[in-house]
Amino acid sequence: ILDPRVSQKNRNLNGTNFCTVHHINTLLFPIQIARMEIQNLESHDPFAEANKGLSGGVQESLIHIRIQQRSGRKTLTTVQGVSTDYDLKRITKAFKKEFACNGCVVEHQEYGEVIQLQGDQRNNVCEFLKLCGLAGEEQIKVHGF
């Protein structure tokens, strides 16, 4: 709608005048504010992230992957928290074959059965557990420097 009374400065490139466009934008502005206010009223659960791994996953508890310094450059990777439904000795055997390192399952008084692997295998173990479907991304906690 071209208004002959509107000067050439107030015209858009496509021929509409700025007065009409500005008027339409001012009419839509309260609707946008109302939508924003409704969106802000939605409830937010602050513990949703913590409870995410507890429902419907392959495993309910976290798997902790830690590294321990031995002597000099030597390190030891420990994997704790793997479900008792799985055979840890078979998982250790697969780790040893896949990562070309030595390892064993030891009984820890506080953590129960823990897998120990030679070297820094934190990233390898994390990817292996995700790839095999033993644990999801949210169920693995990697510790260390």
Short mmCIF file of N, CA and C in Angstrom, two decimals:
data_model
loop_
_atom_site.label_atom_id
_atom_site.label_comp_id
_atom_site.label_asym_id
_atom_site.label_seq_id
_atom_site.Cartn_x
_atom_site.Cartn_y
_atom_site.Cartn_z
N ILE A 1 0.87 -1.17 0.00
CA ILE A 1 0.00 0.00 0.00
C ILE A 1 0.91 1.22 0.00
N LEU A 2 0.97 1.88 -1.10
CA LEU A 2 1.83 3.05 -1.23
C LEU A 2 1.03 4.30 -0.92
N ASP A 3 1.53 5.07 -0.04
CA ASP A 3 0.89 6.33 0.34
C ASP A 3 1.66 7.45 -0.34
N PRO A 4 1.01 8.22 -1.21
CA PRO A 4 1.73 9.27 -1.92
C PRO A 4 2.23 10.38 -0.99
N ARG A 5 1.66 10.46 0.22
CA ARG A 5 2.07 11.51 1.14
C ARG A 5 3.40 11.16 1.85
N VAL A 6 3.83 9.88 1.79
CA VAL A 6 5.07 9.46 2.44
C VAL A 6 6.24 9.83 1.55
N SER A 7 7.25 10.45 2.12
CA SER A 7 8.40 10.88 1.33
C SER A 7 9.20 9.67 0.86
N GLN A 8 10.09 9.91 -0.09
CA GLN A 8 10.91 8.84 -0.65
C GLN A 8 11.85 8.25 0.41
N LYS A 9 12.27 9.01 1.44
CA LYS A 9 13.16 8.52 2.48
C LYS A 9 12.50 7.43 3.31
N ASN A 10 11.19 7.50 3.52
CA ASN A 10 10.48 6.56 4.37
C ASN A 10 10.02 5.31 3.63
N ARG A 11 10.43 5.13 2.40
CA ARG A 11 10.00 3.96 1.64
C ARG A 11 11.05 2.86 1.72
N ASN A 12 10.57 1.63 1.81
CA ASN A 12 11.43 0.45 1.78
C ASN A 12 11.91 0.21 0.36
N LEU A 13 12.83 -0.73 0.19
CA LEU A 13 13.28 -1.08 -1.15
C LEU A 13 12.17 -1.73 -1.97
N ASN A 14 11.28 -2.44 -1.31
CA ASN A 14 10.20 -3.13 -2.03
C ASN A 14 8.98 -2.23 -2.22
N GLY A 15 9.03 -1.01 -1.79
CA GLY A 15 7.95 -0.08 -2.06
C GLY A 15 7.00 0.15 -0.90
N THR A 16 7.03 -0.68 0.15
CA THR A 16 6.15 -0.43 1.29
C THR A 16 6.72 0.69 2.12
N ASN A 17 5.85 1.42 2.82
CA ASN A 17 6.38 2.51 3.62
C ASN A 17 6.67 2.04 5.04
N PHE A 18 7.63 2.69 5.68
CA PHE A 18 8.09 2.31 7.01
C PHE A 18 7.01 2.52 8.06
N CYS A 19 6.14 3.47 7.83
CA CYS A 19 5.10 3.75 8.83
C CYS A 19 4.21 2.54 9.02
N THR A 20 3.82 1.88 7.93
CA THR A 20 2.95 0.72 8.01
C THR A 20 3.69 -0.44 8.67
N VAL A 21 4.94 -0.67 8.26
CA VAL A 21 5.71 -1.77 8.83
C VAL A 21 5.93 -1.54 10.33
N HIS A 22 6.26 -0.33 10.72
CA HIS A 22 6.46 -0.01 12.13
C HIS A 22 5.18 -0.22 12.92
N HIS A 23 4.04 0.17 12.34
CA HIS A 23 2.75 0.01 13.02
C HIS A 23 2.43 -1.48 13.24
N ILE A 24 2.72 -2.32 12.25
CA ILE A 24 2.46 -3.76 12.39
C ILE A 24 3.37 -4.35 13.46
N ASN A 25 4.65 -3.95 13.48
CA ASN A 25 5.58 -4.45 14.49
C ASN A 25 5.17 -4.06 15.89
N THR A 26 4.64 -2.86 16.08
CA THR A 26 4.20 -2.44 17.42
C THR A 26 2.97 -3.22 17.84
N LEU A 27 2.15 -3.68 16.89
CA LEU A 27 1.00 -4.51 17.25
C LEU A 27 1.43 -5.91 17.67
N LEU A 28 2.48 -6.44 17.03
CA LEU A 28 2.94 -7.78 17.34
C LEU A 28 3.81 -7.85 18.59
N PHE A 29 4.39 -6.76 18.99
CA PHE A 29 5.30 -6.74 20.12
C PHE A 29 4.66 -7.22 21.43
N PRO A 30 3.44 -6.81 21.80
CA PRO A 30 2.82 -7.33 23.04
C PRO A 30 2.57 -8.84 22.98
N ILE A 31 2.30 -9.38 21.79
CA ILE A 31 2.08 -10.82 21.66
C ILE A 31 3.37 -11.57 21.97
N GLN A 32 4.51 -11.04 21.49
CA GLN A 32 5.80 -11.67 21.76
C GLN A 32 6.12 -11.63 23.25
N ILE A 33 5.80 -10.55 23.92
CA ILE A 33 6.04 -10.45 25.36
C ILE A 33 5.17 -11.46 26.11
N ALA A 34 3.92 -11.60 25.69
CA ALA A 34 3.03 -12.55 26.35
C ALA A 34 3.56 -13.97 26.20
N ARG A 35 4.09 -14.33 25.03
CA ARG A 35 4.64 -15.67 24.83
C ARG A 35 5.87 -15.88 25.72
N MET A 36 6.68 -14.85 25.86
CA MET A 36 7.86 -14.95 26.69
C MET A 36 7.48 -15.16 28.15
N GLU A 37 6.47 -14.47 28.62
CA GLU A 37 6.05 -14.61 30.01
C GLU A 37 5.51 -16.01 30.28
N ILE A 38 4.77 -16.56 29.33
CA ILE A 38 4.24 -17.91 29.50
C ILE A 38 5.38 -18.91 29.51
N GLN A 39 6.37 -18.69 28.67
CA GLN A 39 7.51 -19.60 28.62
C GLN A 39 8.29 -19.56 29.93
N ASN A 40 8.39 -18.41 30.57
CA ASN A 40 9.13 -18.30 31.82
C ASN A 40 8.42 -18.97 32.98
N LEU A 41 7.12 -19.26 32.84
CA LEU A 41 6.37 -19.88 33.92
C LEU A 41 6.51 -21.39 33.95
N GLU A 42 7.16 -21.96 32.92
CA GLU A 42 7.33 -23.41 32.90
C GLU A 42 8.23 -23.84 34.05
N SER A 43 7.92 -24.99 34.64
CA SER A 43 8.71 -25.46 35.78
C SER A 43 10.04 -26.04 35.31
N HIS A 44 11.03 -25.92 36.14
CA HIS A 44 12.37 -26.43 35.85
C HIS A 44 12.83 -27.28 37.02
N ASP A 45 13.24 -28.51 36.73
CA ASP A 45 13.72 -29.41 37.77
C ASP A 45 15.24 -29.29 37.86
N PRO A 46 15.78 -28.75 38.96
CA PRO A 46 17.23 -28.59 39.05
C PRO A 46 17.99 -29.90 39.18
N PHE A 47 17.30 -30.98 39.53
CA PHE A 47 17.96 -32.27 39.70
C PHE A 47 17.74 -33.19 38.51
N ALA A 48 17.20 -32.67 37.43
CA ALA A 48 16.91 -33.50 36.25
C ALA A 48 18.18 -34.10 35.68
N GLU A 49 19.27 -33.34 35.64
CA GLU A 49 20.52 -33.84 35.09
C GLU A 49 21.08 -34.97 35.95
N ALA A 50 20.95 -34.85 37.26
CA ALA A 50 21.47 -35.88 38.16
C ALA A 50 20.65 -37.16 38.06
N ASN A 51 19.35 -37.02 37.82
CA ASN A 51 18.49 -38.20 37.76
C ASN A 51 18.39 -38.79 36.37
N LYS A 52 19.00 -38.15 35.37
CA LYS A 52 18.87 -38.60 33.99
C LYS A 52 19.38 -40.02 33.80
N GLY A 53 20.50 -40.36 34.42
CA GLY A 53 21.09 -41.68 34.25
C GLY A 53 20.37 -42.77 35.01
N LEU A 54 19.45 -42.41 35.91
CA LEU A 54 18.80 -43.41 36.74
C LEU A 54 17.61 -44.08 36.08
N SER A 55 17.03 -43.48 35.06
CA SER A 55 15.81 -44.03 34.49
C SER A 55 16.06 -44.63 33.12
N GLY A 56 15.75 -45.88 32.98
CA GLY A 56 15.71 -46.54 31.69
C GLY A 56 17.05 -46.69 30.98
N GLY A 57 18.14 -46.75 31.65
CA GLY A 57 19.43 -46.92 30.99
C GLY A 57 19.87 -48.37 31.04
N VAL A 58 21.01 -48.62 30.49
CA VAL A 58 21.58 -49.96 30.53
C VAL A 58 22.02 -50.27 31.95
N GLN A 59 22.50 -49.26 32.63
CA GLN A 59 23.03 -49.42 33.98
C GLN A 59 22.57 -48.24 34.82
N GLU A 60 22.32 -48.46 36.09
CA GLU A 60 21.78 -47.40 36.93
C GLU A 60 22.85 -46.54 37.58
N SER A 61 24.00 -47.11 37.93
CA SER A 61 25.00 -46.35 38.66
C SER A 61 26.06 -45.79 37.71
N LEU A 62 26.85 -44.87 38.22
CA LEU A 62 27.93 -44.28 37.43
C LEU A 62 29.13 -45.23 37.37
N ILE A 63 29.85 -45.16 36.27
CA ILE A 63 31.11 -45.88 36.12
C ILE A 63 32.21 -44.84 36.25
N HIS A 64 33.09 -45.03 37.21
CA HIS A 64 34.18 -44.09 37.46
C HIS A 64 35.46 -44.65 36.85
N ILE A 65 36.10 -43.84 36.00
CA ILE A 65 37.35 -44.22 35.37
C ILE A 65 38.41 -43.27 35.93
N ARG A 66 39.39 -43.84 36.64
CA ARG A 66 40.41 -43.02 37.31
C ARG A 66 41.79 -43.43 36.82
N ILE A 67 42.74 -42.53 37.05
CA ILE A 67 44.13 -42.81 36.73
C ILE A 67 44.94 -42.62 38.01
N GLN A 68 45.90 -43.52 38.22
CA GLN A 68 46.78 -43.43 39.38
C GLN A 68 48.22 -43.43 38.89
N GLN A 69 49.03 -42.58 39.49
CA GLN A 69 50.44 -42.51 39.15
C GLN A 69 51.19 -43.60 39.91
N ARG A 70 51.98 -44.40 39.20
CA ARG A 70 52.79 -45.42 39.87
C ARG A 70 54.17 -44.87 40.16
N SER A 71 55.11 -45.10 39.33
CA SER A 71 56.47 -44.59 39.54
C SER A 71 56.98 -44.02 38.22
N GLY A 72 57.51 -42.82 38.28
CA GLY A 72 58.01 -42.18 37.07
C GLY A 72 56.89 -41.87 36.10
N ARG A 73 56.98 -42.42 34.89
CA ARG A 73 55.96 -42.20 33.87
C ARG A 73 54.88 -43.27 33.89
N LYS A 74 54.99 -44.24 34.73
CA LYS A 74 54.06 -45.37 34.74
C LYS A 74 52.74 -44.97 35.40
N THR A 75 51.62 -45.35 34.77
CA THR A 75 50.30 -45.05 35.31
C THR A 75 49.44 -46.30 35.31
N LEU A 76 48.36 -46.22 36.06
CA LEU A 76 47.42 -47.32 36.21
C LEU A 76 46.02 -46.75 36.05
N THR A 77 45.22 -47.35 35.20
CA THR A 77 43.83 -46.92 34.99
C THR A 77 42.92 -47.87 35.74
N THR A 78 42.01 -47.33 36.55
CA THR A 78 41.05 -48.17 37.27
C THR A 78 39.64 -47.86 36.79
N VAL A 79 38.84 -48.90 36.65
CA VAL A 79 37.45 -48.78 36.22
C VAL A 79 36.60 -49.37 37.33
N GLN A 80 35.77 -48.53 37.95
CA GLN A 80 34.97 -48.95 39.10
C GLN A 80 33.51 -48.61 38.85
N GLY A 81 32.61 -49.47 39.25
CA GLY A 81 31.19 -49.21 39.16
C GLY A 81 30.47 -49.94 38.05
N VAL A 82 31.17 -50.83 37.35
CA VAL A 82 30.51 -51.62 36.31
C VAL A 82 29.52 -52.56 36.99
N SER A 83 28.35 -52.69 36.42
CA SER A 83 27.29 -53.50 37.01
C SER A 83 27.74 -54.95 37.23
N THR A 84 27.23 -55.55 38.29
CA THR A 84 27.57 -56.94 38.60
C THR A 84 26.90 -57.92 37.65
N ASP A 85 26.02 -57.42 36.78
CA ASP A 85 25.38 -58.28 35.78
C ASP A 85 26.38 -58.75 34.73
N TYR A 86 27.47 -57.99 34.57
CA TYR A 86 28.47 -58.31 33.56
C TYR A 86 29.64 -59.04 34.21
N ASP A 87 30.29 -59.90 33.42
CA ASP A 87 31.47 -60.62 33.87
C ASP A 87 32.68 -59.71 33.71
N LEU A 88 33.23 -59.24 34.82
CA LEU A 88 34.34 -58.29 34.76
C LEU A 88 35.61 -58.91 34.16
N LYS A 89 35.78 -60.21 34.36
CA LYS A 89 36.97 -60.86 33.81
C LYS A 89 36.91 -60.88 32.28
N ARG A 90 35.73 -61.06 31.72
CA ARG A 90 35.60 -61.06 30.26
C ARG A 90 35.76 -59.65 29.70
N ILE A 91 35.25 -58.65 30.44
CA ILE A 91 35.43 -57.26 30.01
C ILE A 91 36.91 -56.90 30.05
N THR A 92 37.60 -57.35 31.11
CA THR A 92 39.04 -57.09 31.23
C THR A 92 39.80 -57.75 30.09
N LYS A 93 39.41 -58.96 29.74
CA LYS A 93 40.05 -59.66 28.63
C LYS A 93 39.87 -58.89 27.32
N ALA A 94 38.67 -58.35 27.12
CA ALA A 94 38.42 -57.56 25.91
C ALA A 94 39.23 -56.27 25.92
N PHE A 95 39.34 -55.61 27.09
CA PHE A 95 40.16 -54.40 27.22
C PHE A 95 41.61 -54.71 26.86
N LYS A 96 42.14 -55.80 27.42
CA LYS A 96 43.54 -56.16 27.20
C LYS A 96 43.82 -56.42 25.72
N LYS A 97 42.89 -57.09 25.07
CA LYS A 97 43.07 -57.41 23.67
C LYS A 97 42.95 -56.15 22.79
N GLU A 98 41.98 -55.31 23.12
CA GLU A 98 41.71 -54.12 22.31
C GLU A 98 42.79 -53.04 22.47
N PHE A 99 43.26 -52.83 23.70
CA PHE A 99 44.18 -51.73 23.98
C PHE A 99 45.64 -52.17 24.04
N ALA A 100 45.92 -53.45 23.86
CA ALA A 100 47.28 -53.99 23.91
C ALA A 100 47.98 -53.59 25.20
N CYS A 101 47.32 -53.88 26.31
CA CYS A 101 47.91 -53.60 27.63
C CYS A 101 47.58 -54.76 28.56
N ASN A 102 48.19 -54.78 29.71
CA ASN A 102 47.91 -55.81 30.70
C ASN A 102 46.85 -55.27 31.66
N GLY A 103 46.15 -56.17 32.35
CA GLY A 103 45.14 -55.75 33.30
C GLY A 103 44.64 -56.91 34.11
N CYS A 104 43.90 -56.58 35.18
CA CYS A 104 43.34 -57.62 36.05
C CYS A 104 42.15 -57.05 36.81
N VAL A 105 41.43 -57.93 37.47
CA VAL A 105 40.31 -57.54 38.33
C VAL A 105 40.77 -57.75 39.77
N VAL A 106 40.69 -56.69 40.58
CA VAL A 106 41.08 -56.78 41.98
C VAL A 106 39.88 -56.46 42.86
N GLU A 107 39.89 -57.02 44.05
CA GLU A 107 38.83 -56.77 45.03
C GLU A 107 39.28 -55.62 45.93
N HIS A 108 38.52 -54.53 45.90
CA HIS A 108 38.82 -53.36 46.73
C HIS A 108 37.85 -53.36 47.90
N GLN A 109 38.36 -53.06 49.12
CA GLN A 109 37.50 -53.12 50.31
C GLN A 109 36.38 -52.10 50.28
N GLU A 110 36.61 -50.94 49.65
CA GLU A 110 35.58 -49.89 49.64
C GLU A 110 34.73 -49.93 48.37
N TYR A 111 35.34 -50.17 47.21
CA TYR A 111 34.64 -50.07 45.93
C TYR A 111 34.18 -51.40 45.36
N GLY A 112 34.54 -52.49 45.95
CA GLY A 112 34.18 -53.80 45.41
C GLY A 112 35.17 -54.23 44.36
N GLU A 113 34.70 -54.89 43.30
CA GLU A 113 35.58 -55.35 42.24
C GLU A 113 35.92 -54.19 41.32
N VAL A 114 37.22 -54.01 41.07
CA VAL A 114 37.72 -52.91 40.25
C VAL A 114 38.61 -53.49 39.16
N ILE A 115 38.48 -52.96 37.93
CA ILE A 115 39.35 -53.37 36.83
C ILE A 115 40.56 -52.45 36.83
N GLN A 116 41.75 -53.04 36.79
CA GLN A 116 42.99 -52.27 36.71
C GLN A 116 43.65 -52.54 35.36
N LEU A 117 44.06 -51.48 34.67
CA LEU A 117 44.73 -51.59 33.38
C LEU A 117 46.04 -50.81 33.42
N GLN A 118 47.06 -51.32 32.72
CA GLN A 118 48.34 -50.61 32.67
C GLN A 118 48.23 -49.44 31.69
N GLY A 119 48.83 -48.31 32.08
CA GLY A 119 48.87 -47.15 31.20
C GLY A 119 47.64 -46.27 31.35
N ASP A 120 47.66 -45.15 30.63
CA ASP A 120 46.54 -44.21 30.64
C ASP A 120 45.54 -44.65 29.57
N GLN A 121 44.53 -45.39 29.98
CA GLN A 121 43.53 -45.93 29.06
C GLN A 121 42.16 -45.28 29.27
N ARG A 122 42.10 -44.10 29.88
CA ARG A 122 40.82 -43.48 30.23
C ARG A 122 39.94 -43.24 29.00
N ASN A 123 40.49 -42.60 27.98
CA ASN A 123 39.68 -42.32 26.78
C ASN A 123 39.30 -43.59 26.05
N ASN A 124 40.23 -44.56 26.00
CA ASN A 124 39.94 -45.83 25.33
C ASN A 124 38.81 -46.58 26.02
N VAL A 125 38.86 -46.63 27.35
CA VAL A 125 37.82 -47.35 28.11
C VAL A 125 36.47 -46.66 27.94
N CYS A 126 36.49 -45.34 27.98
CA CYS A 126 35.25 -44.57 27.84
C CYS A 126 34.59 -44.86 26.48
N GLU A 127 35.37 -44.78 25.41
CA GLU A 127 34.84 -45.05 24.07
C GLU A 127 34.40 -46.50 23.92
N PHE A 128 35.15 -47.43 24.49
CA PHE A 128 34.82 -48.85 24.40
C PHE A 128 33.47 -49.15 25.08
N LEU A 129 33.27 -48.58 26.27
CA LEU A 129 32.02 -48.82 27.00
C LEU A 129 30.82 -48.25 26.25
N LYS A 130 31.00 -47.08 25.63
CA LYS A 130 29.90 -46.48 24.85
C LYS A 130 29.64 -47.28 23.59
N LEU A 131 30.72 -47.72 22.93
CA LEU A 131 30.59 -48.44 21.67
C LEU A 131 29.91 -49.79 21.87
N CYS A 132 30.24 -50.48 22.95
CA CYS A 132 29.66 -51.80 23.23
C CYS A 132 28.25 -51.70 23.81
N GLY A 133 27.86 -50.52 24.26
CA GLY A 133 26.52 -50.35 24.83
C GLY A 133 26.44 -50.74 26.30
N LEU A 134 27.59 -50.86 26.97
CA LEU A 134 27.57 -51.20 28.39
C LEU A 134 27.16 -49.99 29.24
N ALA A 135 27.41 -48.78 28.76
CA ALA A 135 27.06 -47.57 29.50
C ALA A 135 26.85 -46.43 28.51
N GLY A 136 26.02 -45.49 28.93
CA GLY A 136 25.78 -44.31 28.11
C GLY A 136 26.74 -43.19 28.48
N GLU A 137 26.67 -42.12 27.72
CA GLU A 137 27.53 -40.96 27.95
C GLU A 137 27.34 -40.37 29.34
N GLU A 138 26.10 -40.32 29.80
CA GLU A 138 25.80 -39.71 31.10
C GLU A 138 26.14 -40.62 32.27
N GLN A 139 26.47 -41.88 32.03
CA GLN A 139 26.77 -42.81 33.10
C GLN A 139 28.26 -42.98 33.34
N ILE A 140 29.10 -42.33 32.53
CA ILE A 140 30.54 -42.48 32.66
C ILE A 140 31.13 -41.20 33.21
N LYS A 141 31.93 -41.34 34.24
CA LYS A 141 32.60 -40.20 34.88
C LYS A 141 34.10 -40.45 34.81
N VAL A 142 34.84 -39.58 34.09
CA VAL A 142 36.28 -39.73 33.94
C VAL A 142 36.98 -38.79 34.90
N HIS A 143 37.86 -39.30 35.72
CA HIS A 143 38.62 -38.52 36.71
C HIS A 143 40.08 -38.48 36.30
N GLY A 144 40.82 -37.55 36.85
CA GLY A 144 42.26 -37.51 36.65
C GLY A 144 42.72 -36.18 36.11
N PHE A 145 44.02 -36.10 35.92
CA PHE A 145 44.64 -34.84 35.52
C PHE A 145 44.51 -34.58 34.06
#
